[in-house]
XYZ file of C-alpha atoms in Angstrom:
456
model
C -0.001 -0.043 0.057
C 1.794 3.075 -1.012
C 2.057 5.730 1.478
C 4.170 8.822 2.316
C 6.451 8.164 5.565
C 8.400 10.952 7.432
C 11.421 9.794 9.132
C 12.793 11.303 11.989
C 16.386 10.845 13.537
C 19.496 12.871 14.322
C 21.714 10.217 12.930
C 22.211 9.991 9.427
C 23.245 6.582 9.244
C 20.016 5.635 10.887
C 18.103 7.878 8.516
C 19.603 6.503 5.420
C 19.039 2.923 6.484
C 15.528 3.134 7.178
C 14.905 5.277 4.055
C 16.639 2.317 1.922
C 14.441 -0.338 3.934
C 11.180 1.595 3.410
C 11.995 2.646 -0.278
C 12.502 -1.021 -1.153
C 8.939 -1.801 0.099
C 7.578 0.801 -2.379
C 6.995 3.487 0.282
C 7.851 7.335 -0.556
C 9.957 8.744 2.094
C 10.969 12.035 3.474
C 13.363 12.705 6.524
C 14.079 15.161 9.020
C 17.092 15.166 11.197
C 15.607 17.272 14.218
C 12.104 17.834 15.794
C 11.541 21.470 13.969
C 12.256 19.864 10.472
C 9.762 17.134 11.698
C 7.059 19.752 12.399
C 7.647 21.733 9.194
C 7.483 18.448 7.196
C 4.359 17.276 8.636
C 2.553 20.551 7.839
C 4.145 21.006 4.219
C 4.398 17.527 3.045
C 1.052 15.603 4.200
C 2.890 13.062 5.574
C 0.671 9.359 5.806
C 2.756 8.389 9.071
C 5.736 9.425 11.164
C 8.473 7.238 12.295
C 10.069 9.061 15.112
C 13.207 8.750 17.565
C 13.514 9.938 20.947
C 16.862 11.145 21.984
C 17.419 14.153 19.764
C 19.237 17.729 20.532
C 17.065 20.682 20.969
C 13.674 18.951 20.837
C 13.221 14.933 21.792
C 10.441 12.844 20.341
C 8.163 13.051 23.101
C 7.988 16.860 22.625
C 7.483 16.481 18.944
C 4.716 14.039 19.146
C 3.171 16.059 21.786
C 3.185 18.949 19.527
C 1.779 17.140 16.449
C -1.162 15.936 18.457
C -1.950 19.157 19.654
C -2.359 20.728 16.359
C -5.523 20.609 14.484
C -3.800 20.333 11.130
C -1.604 17.477 12.222
C -3.287 15.672 15.144
C -4.760 12.883 12.786
C -1.297 11.728 11.654
C -0.047 8.362 12.812
C 3.150 8.165 14.744
C 5.357 5.331 15.655
C 8.107 5.967 17.986
C 11.510 3.958 17.269
C 13.903 4.071 19.902
C 16.644 2.078 21.627
C 14.713 3.277 25.297
C 13.237 -0.294 26.296
C 11.955 0.333 29.431
C 8.139 0.244 30.553
C 7.998 3.945 31.517
C 9.426 5.042 28.227
C 6.946 3.265 26.437
C 4.004 4.622 28.552
C 5.579 7.894 28.338
C 5.464 7.776 24.184
C 2.006 6.425 24.268
C 0.639 9.204 26.868
C 2.283 11.942 24.406
C 0.045 10.450 21.676
C 2.337 7.966 19.969
C -0.081 5.342 18.260
C 2.879 2.699 18.758
C 6.181 2.537 20.688
C 9.003 0.092 18.849
C 12.349 -0.763 20.487
C 15.314 -1.254 18.239
C 16.269 -3.194 16.442
C 12.991 -3.785 14.953
C 12.198 -6.379 12.468
C 11.275 -5.308 8.799
C 8.099 -7.754 8.775
C 7.352 -6.179 11.981
C 7.872 -2.425 11.186
C 6.114 -2.682 7.671
C 3.356 -4.640 9.249
C 2.413 -1.772 11.537
C 3.330 1.027 8.750
C 0.967 -0.685 6.667
C -1.972 -1.224 9.466
C -1.687 2.224 10.617
C -1.462 4.002 7.087
C -4.702 2.204 6.040
C -6.427 3.668 8.937
C -5.027 6.855 8.170
C -6.349 6.801 4.875
C -9.670 5.444 5.984
C -10.039 8.748 8.244
C -8.661 10.865 5.350
C -11.066 9.677 3.269
C -13.740 10.682 6.039
C -11.982 14.545 6.220
C -12.408 14.776 2.506
C -15.818 13.922 2.581
C -16.707 16.421 5.064
C -15.859 19.211 2.096
C -14.738 22.277 4.571
C -14.496 23.073 8.368
C -16.760 26.139 7.869
C -19.821 24.259 6.353
C -19.795 21.017 8.872
C -17.977 22.043 11.560
C -14.509 20.498 10.968
C -12.697 22.822 13.255
C -14.737 21.754 15.995
C -14.088 18.073 15.524
C -10.510 18.723 15.569
C -10.634 20.822 18.772
C -12.916 18.237 20.627
C -10.398 15.621 19.529
C -7.404 17.104 21.104
C -9.308 18.071 24.267
C -10.523 14.433 24.564
C -8.760 12.534 27.136
C -10.142 8.929 25.962
C -11.739 8.101 29.098
C -15.289 6.856 30.094
C -15.175 4.643 27.214
C -17.533 0.946 27.067
C -14.729 -1.712 26.485
C -15.680 -5.130 25.595
C -12.887 -7.658 26.873
C -13.251 -10.728 25.168
C -11.149 -13.312 27.206
C -11.470 -17.023 28.943
C -8.958 -16.437 31.497
C -10.076 -15.083 34.905
C -6.546 -14.042 35.930
C -6.152 -12.301 32.395
C -9.160 -10.420 31.950
C -9.414 -9.543 35.737
C -5.979 -7.545 35.203
C -7.325 -5.696 32.257
C -10.666 -4.809 34.165
C -8.357 -3.845 37.276
C -6.122 -1.744 35.098
C -9.186 -0.055 33.806
C -12.135 -0.046 36.006
C -11.524 3.803 37.138
C -11.412 5.017 33.799
C -13.595 3.024 31.635
C -16.825 0.878 31.662
C -15.445 -2.808 30.917
C -17.603 -5.725 30.287
C -16.403 -9.146 30.297
C -17.183 -11.983 27.907
C -15.772 -15.326 27.793
C -17.242 -16.803 24.777
C -16.374 -15.435 21.264
C -19.350 -16.765 19.665
C -21.506 -14.400 21.988
C -18.890 -11.694 21.755
C -19.818 -11.048 18.274
C -23.356 -10.827 18.826
C -22.670 -8.687 21.965
C -20.465 -6.464 19.671
C -23.175 -6.026 17.012
C -26.009 -5.152 19.407
C -24.205 -2.651 21.424
C -22.244 0.827 21.189
C -18.575 -0.376 22.591
C -15.497 2.125 21.767
C -13.205 -0.615 22.012
C -12.830 -4.563 21.789
C -9.927 -6.218 23.785
C -9.435 -9.830 22.262
C -7.366 -12.126 24.010
C -5.276 -14.647 21.558
C -5.171 -17.134 24.225
C -8.297 -19.013 23.706
C -7.572 -22.981 23.469
C -10.405 -23.964 21.220
C -11.144 -20.903 19.286
C -8.797 -18.897 16.609
C -9.120 -15.139 18.351
C -8.037 -13.761 14.960
C -11.372 -15.424 13.319
C -13.282 -13.156 15.845
C -11.479 -10.284 14.494
C -12.220 -11.008 10.665
C -15.578 -11.437 11.626
C -15.956 -8.011 13.326
C -14.413 -6.467 10.212
C -16.858 -8.082 7.997
C -19.747 -7.267 9.818
C -21.531 -3.768 8.789
C -22.208 -3.104 12.448
C -18.800 -3.819 13.993
C -16.605 -2.887 10.854
C -15.606 0.566 12.586
C -14.946 -0.813 16.203
C -11.415 -0.766 16.990
C -9.791 -3.671 17.932
C -6.639 -4.536 20.468
C -5.403 -8.003 20.656
C -3.299 -9.462 23.834
C -0.938 -11.849 22.925
C 2.367 -13.977 24.387
C 5.945 -12.982 23.575
C 6.215 -15.563 21.025
C 2.847 -14.768 19.094
C 4.411 -12.126 17.057
C 3.546 -14.107 13.934
C -0.370 -13.921 15.000
C 0.038 -10.161 15.897
C 1.176 -9.362 12.318
C -1.316 -11.530 10.800
C -3.904 -9.831 13.158
C -2.807 -6.261 11.853
C -3.194 -7.390 8.264
C -6.670 -8.454 9.355
C -7.676 -4.891 10.302
C -6.646 -5.210 14.199
C -5.687 -1.535 15.365
C -3.055 -2.276 18.186
C -2.144 -4.902 20.656
C -0.607 -5.273 23.963
C 2.128 -8.109 24.876
C 2.096 -10.309 28.293
C 3.183 -9.485 30.876
C 0.954 -6.587 30.776
C 1.760 -3.442 32.417
C -1.038 -1.407 33.855
C 0.013 1.883 32.475
C 0.181 0.820 28.928
C -3.143 -0.926 28.814
C -4.462 2.336 30.159
C -2.763 4.629 27.362
C -3.220 1.986 24.698
C -6.993 1.828 25.126
C -7.245 5.856 25.378
C -5.382 5.970 22.024
C -7.935 3.842 20.670
C -10.838 5.281 22.289
C -9.634 8.946 21.221
C -9.514 7.654 17.752
C -12.843 6.125 17.533
C -14.661 9.210 18.962
C -12.774 11.200 16.391
C -13.777 8.971 13.647
C -17.444 8.861 14.667
C -17.440 12.767 14.908
C -16.006 12.776 11.233
C -19.037 10.233 10.208
C -21.541 12.306 11.665
C -20.351 15.264 10.212
C -20.545 13.806 6.596
C -24.040 12.892 7.229
C -25.048 16.173 8.427
C -23.004 17.826 5.739
C -25.129 15.143 3.286
C -28.397 16.200 4.964
C -27.635 19.687 4.274
C -27.018 19.259 0.709
C -30.437 17.558 0.360
C -32.527 19.226 2.568
C -33.869 22.994 3.007
C -32.717 24.111 6.486
C -35.783 26.500 6.951
C -38.543 24.212 6.725
C -36.585 20.513 7.309
C -38.001 19.433 3.818
C -36.184 18.146 0.613
C -34.408 20.996 -1.210
C -35.074 21.442 -4.895
C -31.787 19.550 -5.937
C -32.617 16.375 -4.304
C -36.484 16.514 -5.760
C -34.930 17.447 -8.983
C -32.661 14.110 -8.934
C -35.136 11.544 -7.078
C -38.124 12.506 -9.100
C -36.592 10.822 -12.461
C -36.045 7.914 -10.417
C -39.760 7.638 -9.217
C -41.070 8.547 -12.646
C -38.779 5.277 -14.028
C -39.997 3.214 -11.221
C -43.801 4.055 -12.119
C -43.357 3.412 -15.663
C -41.485 -0.005 -15.438
C -44.144 -0.972 -13.192
C -46.913 0.613 -15.053
C -48.088 2.269 -11.751
C -49.632 6.113 -11.405
C -47.595 8.708 -10.129
C -48.922 11.956 -9.079
C -47.014 15.355 -8.911
C -48.742 18.228 -6.648
C -47.246 21.822 -6.982
C -48.537 24.058 -3.890
C -48.105 28.140 -3.913
C -48.779 29.904 -0.494
C -51.443 33.070 -1.587
C -50.058 36.339 -1.170
C -47.052 35.371 0.650
C -44.853 38.527 -0.381
C -47.477 40.899 1.531
C -46.672 38.667 4.548
C -43.021 39.717 4.519
C -43.856 43.174 3.537
C -46.320 43.831 6.256
C -45.340 41.618 8.960
C -41.430 41.064 8.084
C -39.283 38.122 7.116
C -39.084 36.640 10.420
C -42.760 36.128 10.036
C -42.643 34.894 6.754
C -40.144 32.151 8.093
C -42.481 31.150 10.753
C -45.163 30.639 8.089
C -42.932 28.569 5.918
C -42.090 26.474 8.918
C -45.517 25.966 10.329
C -46.752 24.961 6.773
C -43.946 22.611 5.896
C -45.132 20.882 9.391
C -48.825 20.492 8.093
C -47.438 19.127 4.992
C -45.470 16.378 6.757
C -48.952 15.753 8.451
C -50.890 15.287 5.030
C -48.961 12.898 3.218
C -47.693 9.594 3.683
C -44.180 8.294 4.252
C -43.465 7.184 0.684
C -44.258 10.742 -0.518
C -41.859 13.019 -1.484
C -42.221 16.560 -0.324
C -39.895 19.180 -1.110
C -39.327 22.837 -0.975
C -39.158 24.197 -4.424
C -38.414 27.557 -4.245
C -39.525 30.875 -2.327
C -42.973 30.016 -0.951
C -43.830 27.187 -3.794
C -43.467 23.396 -2.816
C -43.844 19.885 -4.637
C -45.101 16.807 -3.469
C -44.239 13.818 -5.486
C -46.744 10.996 -4.828
C -45.746 7.497 -6.070
C -48.776 4.392 -6.627
C -51.354 7.529 -6.421
C -54.205 7.737 -8.986
C -55.752 11.370 -9.951
C -58.668 10.565 -7.460
C -56.371 10.268 -4.503
C -53.924 13.383 -5.305
C -56.946 15.477 -5.768
C -57.986 14.150 -2.511
C -54.829 14.789 -0.659
C -54.416 18.398 -2.400
C -57.810 19.583 -1.064
C -57.140 18.092 2.309
C -54.088 20.172 2.416
C -56.134 23.273 1.463
C -58.432 22.588 4.231
C -55.624 22.018 6.449
C -53.951 25.188 5.510
C -57.065 27.540 5.359
C -58.939 26.048 8.435
C -56.311 27.047 11.694
C -54.530 30.430 11.546
C -50.850 30.708 11.666
C -49.237 31.987 14.611
C -46.527 34.391 13.933
C -44.432 37.093 15.788
C -43.518 34.227 18.326
C -47.117 33.618 18.954
C -48.442 37.406 19.471
C -50.511 37.216 15.990
C -52.385 35.070 14.192
C -52.329 35.268 10.599
C -54.959 33.394 7.990
C -53.305 31.700 5.228
C -54.502 30.017 2.014
C -52.674 27.832 -0.962
C -53.204 27.345 -4.324
C -52.612 23.899 -5.972
C -52.002 22.277 -8.979
C -51.871 18.443 -10.094
C -50.361 16.423 -12.849
C -50.411 12.689 -13.434
C -47.052 10.750 -15.099
C -47.971 10.458 -18.715
C -45.854 7.801 -20.935
C -42.647 9.292 -21.579
C -42.754 11.722 -18.955
C -39.636 13.546 -17.652
C -38.971 15.313 -14.197
C -39.390 18.598 -16.217
C -42.192 17.777 -18.490
C -44.563 16.779 -15.343
C -43.329 19.407 -13.248
C -44.417 21.987 -15.958
C -47.918 20.674 -16.143
C -48.346 20.755 -12.448
C -47.005 24.224 -12.626
C -49.651 25.276 -15.395
C -52.320 24.011 -13.279
C -51.351 25.657 -10.136
C -51.439 29.039 -12.377
C -54.859 28.091 -13.462
C -55.947 27.826 -9.792
C -54.241 31.000 -9.258
C -56.128 32.713 -11.871
C -59.299 31.136 -10.696
C -59.367 33.311 -7.531
C -56.811 30.981 -5.339
C -57.448 28.827 -2.454
C -58.492 25.973 -4.549
C -57.220 22.787 -6.554
C -56.876 22.496 -10.182
C -55.900 19.312 -12.066
C -53.829 19.275 -15.366
C -56.023 19.291 -18.663
C -53.984 17.273 -20.270
């Protein structure tokens, strides 16, 4: 998987050796010899991952990691610390600074490349979400970044899958003050639980005697409901090959026994933060899609969505030889409402009108704000008599109850004119809408507050 890797080390020989190893695996490599160069490179070069030495003059790797994770422009970049430091306290310090992994030199090529591929794959998935979110001022990307930086990764909901009491009790003890931990001793049941509940992380032991825990990881990744659930596996020191296989399957991180309490806490917090960040991005993507398809004032679909969707509905109706009605509605004398009472009052009328429209149509009907005070309702599987009945029912609902304006201080009588057209063979969205519009104008010319049907 091609990726751009930033190698940071103050020893030139180390840089050149790592550069050669990565280039041979078809990674694009850029280098930095100190912390300041690394920070500049991350901002300028759009790195996919950083391989970072710790012991450097001026600014050590821990500080570089911390600054990258505190910058909204770079906090999403995975960081792997590569160092000769081998004490548990050093590893925990790196993870607490924001590193995604901490590997002690010498690191085998197989282990290094597996970790780089795993983290860059996750980063590219995140980048896709970021791109879909379009721009920060439209969908709150800035707020997402700040929330992620401030998130301490605590109070997560964790599912531990392990059948050895001594093992899962150690994990539970390490996490019980900072997270809600649930234990599942059956891998088969774990899959059901994960698909039914909203967990922030699943921790899976590789130590099951009669079940391959990597199969559970593969199943979690294959199900739509659990595909984005972070996975952390727990292995024995001699299970390196299985850990690497797990990373290829989509496992996010791993712990090696004997388990260090502080490392458990640090790695879990990292995964919970990443899960929440991805969830925020997905929520913003959904919101941006909704904004693109919905009229913000009324909450009905907008004209862009209607013009696209009506063609699909027409094709479906034609293929099934079913009727389809198009109802076009215009609020009578709407301009004087704005002129006499103000645009805020006009907005109140439009919002209340949308509420009454939704109450008058079926779930399968497509109700849209066409523009200004004009609305369209597309009604699949609806004959002319039913479309007329719906149009008349809506007309009466609007005319019978005054609209509240100026925050309820005034009441205003409102009426509508309605034009109806039915699908004909060969119709496009434009042609059927044009006929409904012509019927609408007949209703307005005939005195308004009435329903007219297309004469064709």
